[in-house]
Amino acid sequence: MRKVGVAILGLGVVGGGTYKILTEHREMYKKAYNADISVEAVLELRKERALALGVEENRIASSIAEICSNPDVDIVVEVMGGVEPAKTFVLAALNAGKSVVTSNKELFCKYSYELERVARHNRVGLYYEATCVGGVPVIRALLDNLQGNVITSLVGIVNGTTNYILSKMTNSGADYEEALKEAQRLGYAEANPTADVEGYDATYKLSILSSLAFHTKIPYTKIYREGITAITPADISYGKQLGYCLKLLAIGKNTDRGIEVRVHPTFIRTSHPLAAVNDSYNAVYITGDSVEDVMLYGRGAPRRPPPPD
Amino acid sequence: MRKVGVAILGLGVVGGGTYKILTEHREMYKKAYNADISVEAVLELRKERALALGVEENRIASSIAEICSNPDVDIVVEVMGGVEPAKTFVLAALNAGKSVVTSNKELFCKYSYELERVARHNRVGLYYEATCVGGVPVIRALLDNLQGNVITSLVGIVNGTTNYILSKMTNSGADYEEALKEAQRLGYAEANPTADVEGYDATYKLSILSSLAFHTKIPYTKIYREGITAITPADISYGKQLGYCLKLLAIGKNTDRGIEVRVHPTFIRTSHPLAAVNDSYNAVYITGDSVEDVMLYGRGAPRRPPPPD
C-alpha cells in the first residue's frame, strides 16, 4: 500500500477539522484509495491547540523549513488564511517538491499565476477545491466535468456569513446590526466582519470561479463590489411582497459584448433554486450551452467556534 | 494532436443532441482537450434521420459489426435505451476494444456486473455519467470527489416526467390525467408513460446511485417502489396548507441497521432545497459525514420533440 504523508499548516477551524477527518477516516481511506494517508506534521504556534486535538508532540513542527525538509511529507495542506505568511510557506513547500492543497481563496485569487508557475516548474500538484463552496466539487466541475460546454453564466451565493445575515433579516425581520451580532454570536461572522459583509471574500471566489468558467484570468480588482451593510428590513419586505428575496450574488456573464463580473445584493424570484439557499449554505448556478442549468449546493465553510462568553 | 473517433448508436433525442454537440464544438474541444474528436460512424435504422442531422452517407453504418471493425472508432456512445439490442451492441463494442459511454440506465442498472467485467477484461473504459441527472456530474461526485466521506443518505428527484406532472398539479391544481396529457403534449412523457409514472425509471437510477454511495451493489429489484398515478389534487393541496410539497423521491439511507432504499411520493417541507426543484429538473441531495449536505441540480434529460399534431 502506498504511504502518503500530510502536513497541515494552521489548526484553526478548517485545519482542526481536516486533522480530525484524516485521522478518523484513515482506515476507510486505506480501502477507498489503497493509500495510507497519515498526518506526519502540523505547523501551529498554539501548541496546546495541537495537543488538545491529539497530535503527538514530536509531530508539531516549529518552522516551515522543518516541514519542507521532512522526507515523509508528500502533501502540504495550507489552511491558515490570509496572504502572509501563507504565501511564503506555500512557495517553500512547492519548491521543496511537495504538492499543496489550499483552502485560502485570498491567496489563490491574488497569486494563482505565480503559485501555478512554481508548481508546474517543480512538477507538483496545486489543488484549491476548498477555496470555494467548502467540500462541494464546484472547482472540479468547472475544471473537468463541464468542460464540454461553453459556459455563458455563473451566479453564486458564495459567502456564508452574508447569506446567514440576509436569511436572518428575511425570516425574523431583524435589522442588519442585530443579524450581524447573532451571526457573530453563533460563529458565522468574525469579530471584524469587513471581508465578508463588504463583499471582498465573494470577489475572491468569483475571481477564481469565473476565471475557470470563462478560460481567462479575471483579477478580483476588476470585479464590481457592493456589500450588504446598507440593506434595511424595508428593502427585504418590499421585495417579499413582490415575490422576490434578497441575496448577495456573485455574478459572472460571458456575452458577445465581453465578460461581466460583479458582486452585489440582488433580488431574485422566490421560485428560483438560489432563493432556497439559506443560512450559511452556498451554491453556484452555472449555465452551459449543452448542459443548460446546473446548480451545486452545500455548506460553504464550517462554523467558527463561538467566542467564549 | 490526438485523434479520437466516436460512433453513436441511436440518433434519438439524446443521440441526435450528442451528434450536434460533438460536431458543433469540435474546434472548441481541440483547444480544451488537445484532441480532435470526430464522429466517425452512426448506427441508426432511420437513415433519413441521420441525413437530416447532416451525417455524411458513408458514415451511416448498417450493423454493429461494421462499427466494431472500424479502426477509426475509439469510443462507442450507446444512447438507444432499453436492454436489447443495446446490451448485445455494448458487449460487442467492449470486446472489440472500444471504450463505451452509455446513457442507458436500465441496461447499466440491470447488467453493470457483466458490463464492468467485460470492460475490465478488455482494458477499456465504461462510462455512465449520463444515466443519472443528465449532464450534472453526480456519478463523478460519488465515484471520486465525495469519496472522502461516509455517505449516510442520498435523496433524489431523478425522474423529470413525474416531477413535471407533480409540479403541474401543484401549480395549476390540475388532476393527474390532465397533467400527464400536458406532459405528453410537451414531450416530457412518452405515449406509454408506465416506466416513468410507476417509478421504474427512478428505481434504476437509485440502484446506480446508491450502489456508488454505499459501496455495494444494490439491485433495483430490492428497492421499494410506488408511483404517482394515485395522487390527487386534494393530497397536494392539504400538504400545501401545512407547508409541504409532494415529490417523487428516490431515497437511500445507510444506517446502523442496514441500507434502506425506496421510491415513493413524499411530502417535503417547502423550505427544503429539493422543494425548489420543479418541472423537468432533477436533483440529488447527498449527506456525508465530512461535507455535510450537498445538492447537485440540473436538467434531467432533454425534452422529446412533441408528437406531430
Short mmCIF file of C-alpha atoms in Angstrom, two decimals, chain B residues 49-227:
data_model
loop_
_atom_site.label_atom_id
_atom_site.label_comp_id
_atom_site.label_asym_id
_atom_site.label_seq_id
_atom_site.Cartn_x
_atom_site.Cartn_y
_atom_site.Cartn_z
CA ARG B 49 -32.99 11.00 -39.65
CA ALA B 50 -29.20 10.66 -39.88
CA LEU B 51 -29.08 12.54 -43.16
CA ALA B 52 -31.32 15.30 -41.77
CA LEU B 53 -28.80 15.80 -38.96
CA GLY B 54 -26.06 16.26 -41.53
CA VAL B 55 -24.32 12.89 -41.20
CA GLU B 56 -22.43 12.02 -44.37
CA GLU B 57 -23.94 8.96 -46.03
CA ASN B 58 -20.72 6.91 -45.88
CA ARG B 59 -20.68 7.30 -42.08
CA ILE B 60 -24.09 5.70 -41.58
CA ALA B 61 -23.24 2.13 -40.56
CA SER B 62 -25.59 -0.70 -41.31
CA SER B 63 -24.53 -3.01 -38.47
CA ILE B 64 -22.74 -3.04 -35.14
CA ALA B 65 -20.13 -5.35 -36.71
CA GLU B 66 -19.22 -2.59 -39.14
CA ILE B 67 -18.61 -0.21 -36.23
CA CYS B 68 -16.66 -2.77 -34.21
CA SER B 69 -14.31 -3.44 -37.12
CA ASN B 70 -13.79 0.25 -37.91
CA PRO B 71 -10.25 1.08 -36.73
CA ASP B 72 -11.07 4.81 -36.65
CA VAL B 73 -13.66 4.31 -33.89
CA ASP B 74 -12.20 4.56 -30.36
CA ILE B 75 -15.34 5.27 -28.34
CA VAL B 76 -18.85 3.90 -28.82
CA VAL B 77 -21.68 6.04 -27.42
CA GLU B 78 -24.78 3.98 -26.70
CA VAL B 79 -27.89 6.14 -26.44
CA MET B 80 -30.53 3.72 -27.70
CA GLY B 81 -32.21 2.91 -24.39
CA GLY B 82 -33.77 -0.43 -23.43
CA VAL B 83 -31.95 -3.69 -22.77
CA GLU B 84 -31.84 -5.24 -26.23
CA PRO B 85 -30.26 -4.81 -28.68
CA ALA B 86 -28.30 -2.25 -26.63
CA LYS B 87 -26.70 -4.93 -24.44
CA THR B 88 -25.52 -7.04 -27.38
CA PHE B 89 -24.13 -3.95 -29.11
CA VAL B 90 -22.31 -2.67 -25.98
CA LEU B 91 -20.75 -6.09 -25.30
CA ALA B 92 -19.65 -6.33 -28.94
CA ALA B 93 -18.04 -2.88 -28.74
CA LEU B 94 -16.23 -3.66 -25.46
CA ASN B 95 -15.00 -6.98 -26.85
CA ALA B 96 -13.74 -5.16 -29.95
CA GLY B 97 -11.59 -2.98 -27.68
CA LYS B 98 -13.75 0.14 -27.87
CA SER B 99 -14.48 2.21 -24.78
CA VAL B 100 -18.19 2.71 -24.20
CA VAL B 101 -20.17 5.69 -22.96
CA THR B 102 -23.80 4.94 -22.16
CA SER B 103 -26.82 6.93 -21.04
CA ASN B 104 -28.86 3.74 -20.68
CA LYS B 105 -29.89 3.46 -17.02
CA GLU B 106 -31.99 0.36 -17.49
CA LEU B 107 -29.14 -1.52 -19.17
CA PHE B 108 -26.47 -0.32 -16.75
CA CYS B 109 -28.66 -0.91 -13.68
CA LYS B 110 -29.53 -4.46 -14.69
CA TYR B 111 -26.19 -5.60 -16.14
CA SER B 112 -23.44 -3.46 -14.60
CA TYR B 113 -21.67 -6.54 -13.16
CA GLU B 114 -21.32 -8.16 -16.55
CA LEU B 115 -20.57 -4.95 -18.47
CA GLU B 116 -17.89 -3.86 -15.99
CA ARG B 117 -16.30 -7.31 -16.01
CA VAL B 118 -16.10 -7.35 -19.82
CA ALA B 119 -14.74 -3.76 -19.87
CA ARG B 120 -12.02 -4.68 -17.33
CA HIS B 121 -11.17 -7.85 -19.23
CA ASN B 122 -10.66 -5.83 -22.43
CA ARG B 123 -8.94 -2.96 -20.57
CA VAL B 124 -11.30 -0.36 -21.98
CA GLY B 125 -13.39 2.32 -20.32
CA LEU B 126 -17.09 2.13 -19.48
CA TYR B 127 -18.66 5.45 -18.56
CA TYR B 128 -22.21 6.04 -17.40
CA GLU B 129 -22.41 9.61 -16.08
CA ALA B 130 -25.36 10.31 -18.38
CA THR B 131 -27.52 7.56 -16.81
CA CYS B 132 -28.49 9.90 -13.93
CA VAL B 133 -29.39 13.63 -13.89
CA GLY B 134 -28.32 14.37 -17.47
CA GLY B 135 -25.08 16.32 -17.72
CA VAL B 136 -24.83 17.07 -13.99
CA PRO B 137 -21.68 15.34 -12.69
CA VAL B 138 -23.35 13.36 -9.91
CA ILE B 139 -21.79 9.98 -10.81
CA ARG B 140 -18.35 11.60 -10.85
CA ALA B 141 -19.04 13.21 -7.47
CA LEU B 142 -19.94 9.84 -5.97
CA LEU B 143 -17.08 7.98 -7.69
CA ASP B 144 -14.35 10.48 -6.81
CA ASN B 145 -14.99 13.85 -5.28
CA LEU B 146 -17.06 12.79 -2.28
CA GLN B 147 -15.12 9.56 -1.61
CA GLY B 148 -13.52 11.07 1.49
CA ASN B 149 -16.93 10.82 3.16
CA VAL B 150 -19.03 8.16 4.75
CA ILE B 151 -22.26 8.87 2.86
CA THR B 152 -25.24 8.32 5.12
CA SER B 153 -28.07 9.46 2.92
CA LEU B 154 -28.92 10.18 -0.72
CA VAL B 155 -32.30 11.63 -1.66
CA GLY B 156 -33.09 12.39 -5.26
CA ILE B 157 -35.67 13.75 -7.63
CA VAL B 158 -34.36 11.69 -10.53
CA ASN B 159 -37.27 11.43 -12.95
CA GLY B 160 -38.17 14.53 -14.96
CA THR B 161 -41.52 13.25 -16.24
CA THR B 162 -43.04 12.66 -12.80
CA ASN B 163 -41.54 15.88 -11.46
CA TYR B 164 -43.11 17.78 -14.32
CA ILE B 165 -46.51 16.17 -13.64
CA LEU B 166 -46.40 16.81 -9.88
CA SER B 167 -45.21 20.43 -10.43
CA LYS B 168 -48.08 20.98 -12.87
CA MET B 169 -50.61 19.52 -10.41
CA THR B 170 -49.16 21.72 -7.64
CA ASN B 171 -49.10 24.96 -9.60
CA SER B 172 -52.34 24.71 -11.55
CA GLY B 173 -54.50 22.35 -9.50
CA ALA B 174 -54.75 20.01 -12.50
CA ASP B 175 -55.54 16.38 -11.78
CA TYR B 176 -53.16 13.55 -12.64
CA GLU B 177 -54.71 12.71 -16.02
CA GLU B 178 -54.71 16.34 -17.21
CA ALA B 179 -51.11 16.87 -16.09
CA LEU B 180 -49.99 13.65 -17.78
CA LYS B 181 -51.64 14.72 -21.06
CA GLU B 182 -49.91 18.09 -20.88
CA ALA B 183 -46.58 16.34 -20.22
CA GLN B 184 -47.16 14.11 -23.25
CA ARG B 185 -48.11 17.08 -25.42
CA LEU B 186 -44.88 18.90 -24.47
CA GLY B 187 -42.70 15.84 -24.98
CA TYR B 188 -41.92 15.31 -21.28
CA ALA B 189 -43.78 11.99 -21.16
CA GLU B 190 -43.91 9.09 -23.58
CA ALA B 191 -47.08 7.76 -25.16
CA ASN B 192 -46.75 4.79 -22.80
CA PRO B 193 -45.68 6.52 -19.59
CA THR B 194 -45.51 3.44 -17.33
CA ALA B 195 -41.73 3.32 -16.83
CA ASP B 196 -41.79 6.89 -15.53
CA VAL B 197 -45.07 7.25 -13.65
CA GLU B 198 -44.86 3.88 -11.92
CA GLY B 199 -41.37 4.71 -10.66
CA TYR B 200 -39.37 2.05 -12.56
CA ASP B 201 -37.03 4.63 -14.12
CA ALA B 202 -36.36 6.09 -10.66
CA THR B 203 -35.54 2.68 -9.20
CA TYR B 204 -32.96 2.08 -11.96
CA LYS B 205 -31.28 5.37 -11.14
CA LEU B 206 -31.47 4.84 -7.37
CA SER B 207 -29.86 1.44 -7.85
CA ILE B 208 -26.92 3.04 -9.71
CA LEU B 209 -26.53 5.99 -7.32
CA SER B 210 -26.94 4.13 -4.04
CA SER B 211 -24.57 1.36 -5.17
CA LEU B 212 -21.87 4.01 -5.60
CA ALA B 213 -22.75 5.91 -2.44
CA PHE B 214 -22.84 2.87 -0.18
CA HIS B 215 -20.11 0.77 -1.85
CA THR B 216 -22.22 -2.29 -2.52
CA LYS B 217 -24.34 -3.45 -5.45
CA ILE B 218 -27.98 -2.66 -4.74
CA PRO B 219 -30.26 -4.44 -7.25
CA TYR B 220 -33.25 -2.40 -8.38
CA THR B 221 -35.47 -5.36 -7.52
CA LYS B 222 -34.70 -4.75 -3.83
CA ILE B 223 -36.00 -1.19 -4.00
CA TYR B 224 -39.50 -0.47 -2.67
CA ARG B 225 -41.42 1.23 -5.49
CA GLU B 226 -44.60 3.26 -5.60
CA GLY B 227 -45.53 5.57 -8.49
#
